[in-house]
Amino acid sequence: MAGLSLRRTRLAAATRELVREVDLDPRKLIQPLFVVEGLAAREPVPGLSDVWRDTPESLARQVEADLAAGVDKFLLFGVPETRREQSFDHGFTVAQIEVLRRRFGSGIWLAADICLCAATSHGHCGLLNEARDHVDNGASVAALVDYALACATAGVDCVAPSDMMDGRIGAIRTALQAAGLGRTLLMSYAAKFHSAFYGPFRLAADSAPAAGGALQDRASYQIDPARPTDARRSAQRDADEGADILMVKPGLPCLDVLRDLSASIPLPWAAYQTSGEQAALDLLAANGLGDAARLQRETWIALRRAGADMIISYAARRARTLLA
Ligand code: PBG
Ligand code: ZN
């Protein structure tokens, strides 16, 4: 048998389109949004192309532009002006959700990131104990439940806890049910690793941890990348506690985990292509070292191939251009 074998289906563009197993569709993408209290004008997020720390006014305009670009699914991060140790005031973020809902109705799918690191004075994802040497799990879960209830009441389609405290999914699900909010989706950052690929986000949400002492980073609650078994335990637990959607984060560094877990736990899976991952692509393209569209497509395909049903991506709003 002479000649071509595997190459035959690669010869023509039309054939390549027909044999493709993984499709990229802007409808599978979720665009993160940051809305910051007390900003005079919106600011770019360092390292990311066309991603902003929005004011309430610029947020609505951004969502309009995104809808016009074919993006209608969002993950909102609210950044309040006042930082506290406890007794958080969620009024600012709640008001932004209410405004978006009034203005866009069911024309947008809106999730709220549920965490405390943009609200605490020390930037940790939960409350500290009295000695300030430990993130207190019980007190943190109680505060996360409050925030999730406030966002759900304000009308988000989905609450997405990103804190990594133990037991928060069950606690939030129970509280939503008791409050008559049983239709609110719960997306768990279940397999969230302690990663160095969150850099631009920390600037965007002003959430770098700085409690001093033993608490300089998030290693005491996020999963160690060298401990994939914990991602499995975390995902299984969150599924059992009532999550509707599970997430792996970051994306490319965790393709193996996404592959394993999505094949074994039959819930919808999200991949979070994080701020550091996006910055790496944007920097390659900006320096003439890679083609923006090809870089983006290849990474989105890899995430879909590994089992992601949906992708949270800072480049969602550029998808039409990148996928053209
Ligand atoms: C906060 C949160 C983080 C991200 C989403 N929610 C940062 C962190 O855990 O430090 C990461 C997003 C990104 O880098 O794009 N809990
Ligand atoms: Zn956090």
XYZ file of C-alpha atoms and ligand atoms in Angstrom:
341
model
C 0.000 0.000 0.000
C 1.770 3.055 -1.239
C 1.048 6.689 -0.675
C -0.937 8.578 1.845
C -2.760 7.239 4.846
C -3.199 9.597 7.797
C -2.452 12.577 5.602
C -5.362 12.018 3.226
C -7.876 13.654 5.612
C -5.522 16.573 6.204
C -5.052 17.592 2.599
C -7.984 19.942 2.059
C -9.376 22.567 4.411
C -12.906 21.293 3.814
C -11.940 17.765 4.787
C -10.168 19.017 7.884
C -13.365 20.801 8.906
C -15.411 17.634 8.457
C -13.150 15.341 10.456
C -12.633 17.739 13.370
C -13.798 16.200 16.653
C -13.647 19.282 18.869
C -15.591 22.414 18.049
C -15.032 25.889 19.371
C -18.156 27.876 19.879
C -18.368 31.329 21.482
C -21.511 30.102 23.216
C -19.313 27.846 25.394
C -17.314 30.784 26.752
C -17.824 32.833 29.916
C -16.297 36.320 30.144
C -15.021 37.545 33.551
C -15.969 41.104 34.564
C -14.469 43.235 37.331
C -16.455 46.091 38.821
C -14.623 48.293 41.281
C -16.133 50.709 43.786
C -14.749 54.232 44.006
C -12.888 54.354 40.672
C -13.011 57.633 38.779
C -12.528 55.978 35.386
C -12.067 52.435 34.224
C -8.548 50.988 34.178
C -6.984 48.230 32.104
C -5.935 45.069 33.941
C -2.141 44.821 33.610
C -1.009 42.178 31.144
C -4.419 41.415 29.676
C -5.737 42.648 26.384
C -9.164 44.349 26.524
C -9.886 43.406 30.158
C -10.884 46.183 32.536
C -11.463 47.195 36.110
C -14.817 48.766 35.346
C -16.791 51.459 37.102
C -20.549 50.817 37.442
C -21.111 53.061 34.421
C -18.462 51.504 32.213
C -19.618 48.003 33.238
C -23.002 48.423 31.580
C -21.376 49.783 28.440
C -18.928 46.868 28.397
C -21.748 44.330 28.680
C -23.539 46.043 25.803
C -20.401 45.820 23.684
C -19.962 42.164 24.654
C -23.523 41.326 23.687
C -22.937 43.005 20.346
C -19.822 40.818 19.974
C -21.855 37.684 20.623
C -20.871 37.075 24.265
C -23.747 36.754 26.714
C -22.314 34.802 29.653
C -20.392 36.498 32.441
C -18.599 35.846 35.715
C -18.723 38.965 37.881
C -16.103 39.952 40.469
C -17.198 42.803 42.713
C -14.446 44.812 44.390
C -15.737 46.937 47.292
C -13.921 50.053 48.462
C -13.956 49.264 52.180
C -11.919 46.323 53.430
C -12.863 44.649 56.681
C -11.957 41.787 58.995
C -15.563 40.550 59.221
C -19.195 41.738 58.915
C -18.749 42.483 55.228
C -20.954 44.882 53.359
C -21.950 43.343 50.034
C -24.064 46.326 49.025
C -21.856 47.461 46.176
C -21.691 44.115 44.354
C -25.351 43.390 45.016
C -26.308 46.758 43.506
C -24.258 45.976 40.373
C -26.037 42.650 39.959
C -29.420 44.317 40.346
C -28.568 46.958 37.769
C -27.331 44.385 35.244
C -30.428 42.266 35.765
C -32.790 45.216 35.399
C -31.026 46.413 32.302
C -30.366 43.152 30.460
C -32.973 40.787 31.940
C -32.605 37.216 30.766
C -30.495 38.465 27.847
C -27.415 37.689 29.913
C -26.320 34.646 31.918
C -24.694 36.005 35.034
C -22.576 34.215 37.612
C -21.051 35.853 40.675
C -17.679 34.770 42.013
C -18.206 34.130 45.710
C -15.120 34.851 47.766
C -13.964 37.223 50.461
C -10.436 38.101 49.300
C -11.558 41.353 47.648
C -13.344 42.350 50.866
C -10.953 41.331 53.662
C -8.326 43.776 54.906
C -5.653 41.056 54.605
C -6.671 39.666 51.189
C -7.257 36.096 52.335
C -10.255 34.202 51.005
C -11.744 33.817 54.489
C -11.733 35.198 58.022
C -8.739 34.866 60.313
C -8.869 33.437 63.829
C -8.156 35.677 66.779
C -4.453 34.869 66.815
C -4.379 35.799 63.096
C -2.325 32.737 62.269
C -5.047 30.647 60.612
C -7.944 31.057 58.173
C -10.950 30.018 60.249
C -13.043 27.550 58.274
C -16.371 27.799 60.104
C -16.480 31.591 60.278
C -15.407 31.819 56.637
C -18.134 29.450 55.447
C -20.773 31.433 57.343
C -19.606 34.670 55.669
C -19.499 32.992 52.241
C -23.065 31.764 52.695
C -24.157 35.344 53.430
C -22.474 36.638 50.286
C -23.863 33.836 48.111
C -27.389 34.458 49.423
C -27.066 38.187 48.782
C -25.946 37.615 45.187
C -28.583 34.962 44.533
C -31.305 37.216 45.949
C -30.071 40.011 43.685
C -30.688 37.748 40.710
C -27.584 35.938 39.502
C -28.134 32.722 37.580
C -25.192 31.093 39.295
C -23.034 31.495 42.388
C -19.444 30.310 42.055
C -17.511 29.937 45.325
C -13.761 30.234 44.701
C -12.538 30.286 48.308
C -11.653 26.589 48.878
C -12.975 26.355 52.448
C -14.218 22.922 53.503
C -17.967 22.386 53.378
C -18.975 25.601 51.663
C -20.847 23.941 48.813
C -23.186 22.026 51.120
C -23.704 25.063 53.330
C -24.529 27.327 50.370
C -26.830 24.754 48.758
C -28.750 24.294 52.028
C -29.065 28.042 52.557
C -30.232 28.668 48.982
C -32.858 25.966 49.342
C -34.094 27.361 52.655
C -34.332 30.854 51.143
C -36.490 29.700 48.242
C -33.586 30.108 45.807
C -33.526 26.477 44.719
C -33.154 27.387 41.055
C -29.834 29.199 41.471
C -26.955 27.238 39.958
C -23.947 26.410 42.074
C -20.621 26.172 40.235
C -17.783 24.992 42.439
C -14.167 25.916 41.948
C -13.621 22.323 43.073
C -10.200 21.523 41.623
C -8.595 24.890 42.280
C -4.857 24.699 42.677
C -2.406 26.936 44.490
C -1.057 28.433 41.304
C 1.321 31.157 40.154
C -0.956 31.808 37.161
C -3.288 34.181 39.017
C -1.050 37.267 38.852
C -3.040 39.835 36.857
C -6.215 38.810 38.690
C -4.696 39.740 42.046
C -4.130 43.258 40.702
C -7.577 43.416 39.125
C -9.361 42.369 42.316
C -6.803 43.928 44.665
C -6.760 40.585 46.478
C -3.129 39.612 47.063
C -2.915 38.037 50.547
C -0.780 39.912 53.064
C -1.485 38.810 56.608
C 2.142 38.297 57.538
C 3.541 35.379 59.480
C 2.554 31.979 58.210
C -0.209 33.426 56.056
C 1.655 34.943 53.148
C -0.077 32.882 50.524
C -3.119 30.680 49.923
C -1.330 27.351 50.377
C -3.355 26.480 53.483
C -6.600 26.268 51.494
C -5.872 25.878 47.768
C -4.788 22.480 46.386
C -1.078 21.685 46.062
C -0.315 21.041 42.356
C 1.725 18.026 43.481
C -1.353 16.552 45.165
C -3.791 15.673 42.340
C -5.599 13.165 44.558
C -6.990 16.070 46.550
C -8.536 17.495 43.392
C -10.426 14.246 42.984
C -11.545 14.249 46.628
C -12.553 17.891 46.437
C -14.530 17.400 43.226
C -16.298 14.302 44.524
C -17.148 16.013 47.779
C -18.519 19.110 46.031
C -20.577 16.920 43.703
C -21.982 15.104 46.740
C -22.696 18.402 48.492
C -24.844 19.631 45.623
C -22.695 21.461 43.063
C -24.251 21.652 39.580
C -21.026 22.448 37.730
C -17.442 21.636 38.710
C -14.351 23.544 37.683
C -10.667 22.933 37.158
C -8.344 25.915 37.596
C -5.869 26.881 36.191
C -6.490 25.366 32.762
C -3.434 24.343 30.753
C -1.307 23.396 33.775
C -4.093 21.006 34.839
C -5.184 19.321 31.620
C -4.468 15.899 33.120
C -6.719 16.620 36.089
C -9.471 17.930 33.822
C -9.223 14.810 31.673
C -9.341 12.418 34.633
C -12.057 14.127 36.600
C -14.383 14.981 33.732
C -14.253 11.343 32.633
C -15.078 10.022 36.075
C -17.517 12.531 37.608
C -20.608 12.973 35.432
C -21.334 16.637 36.040
C -20.768 19.519 33.619
C -17.131 20.674 33.778
C -15.728 24.165 33.446
C -12.103 25.097 32.848
C -10.827 28.473 34.037
C -8.170 29.828 31.708
C -6.685 32.115 34.328
C -5.334 35.639 34.127
C -1.714 34.473 34.110
C -2.363 31.977 31.336
C -4.085 34.668 29.260
C -1.293 37.163 29.932
C 1.233 34.619 28.658
C -0.658 34.313 25.363
C -1.204 38.064 25.067
C 2.491 38.752 25.732
C 3.583 36.249 23.099
C 1.295 37.877 20.561
C 2.197 41.442 21.573
C 5.904 40.644 21.121
C 5.453 39.134 17.693
C 6.315 35.677 19.018
C 3.023 34.031 18.214
C -0.258 34.592 16.456
C -2.994 35.686 18.886
C -5.787 33.787 17.151
C -3.829 30.568 16.739
C -2.549 30.641 20.310
C -6.046 31.186 21.644
C -7.649 28.528 19.475
C -5.045 25.932 20.352
C -5.492 26.465 24.084
C -9.304 26.498 23.908
C -9.226 23.290 21.856
C -6.899 21.673 24.389
C -9.287 22.514 27.218
C -12.324 21.252 25.305
C -10.402 18.099 24.280
C -9.534 17.413 27.915
C -13.214 17.509 28.844
C -14.293 21.099 29.455
C -17.922 21.717 28.540
C -17.401 25.439 29.108
C -14.394 27.735 29.387
C -14.025 30.857 31.495
C -11.790 33.029 29.365
C -10.604 36.629 29.457
C -10.561 36.511 25.657
C -14.208 35.474 25.312
C -15.135 38.957 24.099
C -12.560 38.639 21.307
C -13.765 35.166 20.283
C -15.499 36.249 17.120
C -12.325 37.787 15.772
C -10.065 35.048 17.095
C -12.200 32.254 15.705
C -12.909 33.904 12.362
C -10.284 34.583 44.287
C -10.102 34.167 42.875
C -8.895 34.038 42.186
C -9.222 33.720 40.898
C -10.608 33.620 40.808
N -11.134 33.890 42.055
C -7.500 34.284 42.626
C -6.956 33.529 43.740
O -7.485 32.525 44.170
O -5.939 33.977 44.231
C -8.213 33.515 39.802
C -8.569 34.154 38.532
C -7.469 34.379 37.562
O -6.266 34.382 37.813
O -7.860 34.596 36.436
N -10.625 33.598 45.165
Zn -10.550 34.489 47.204
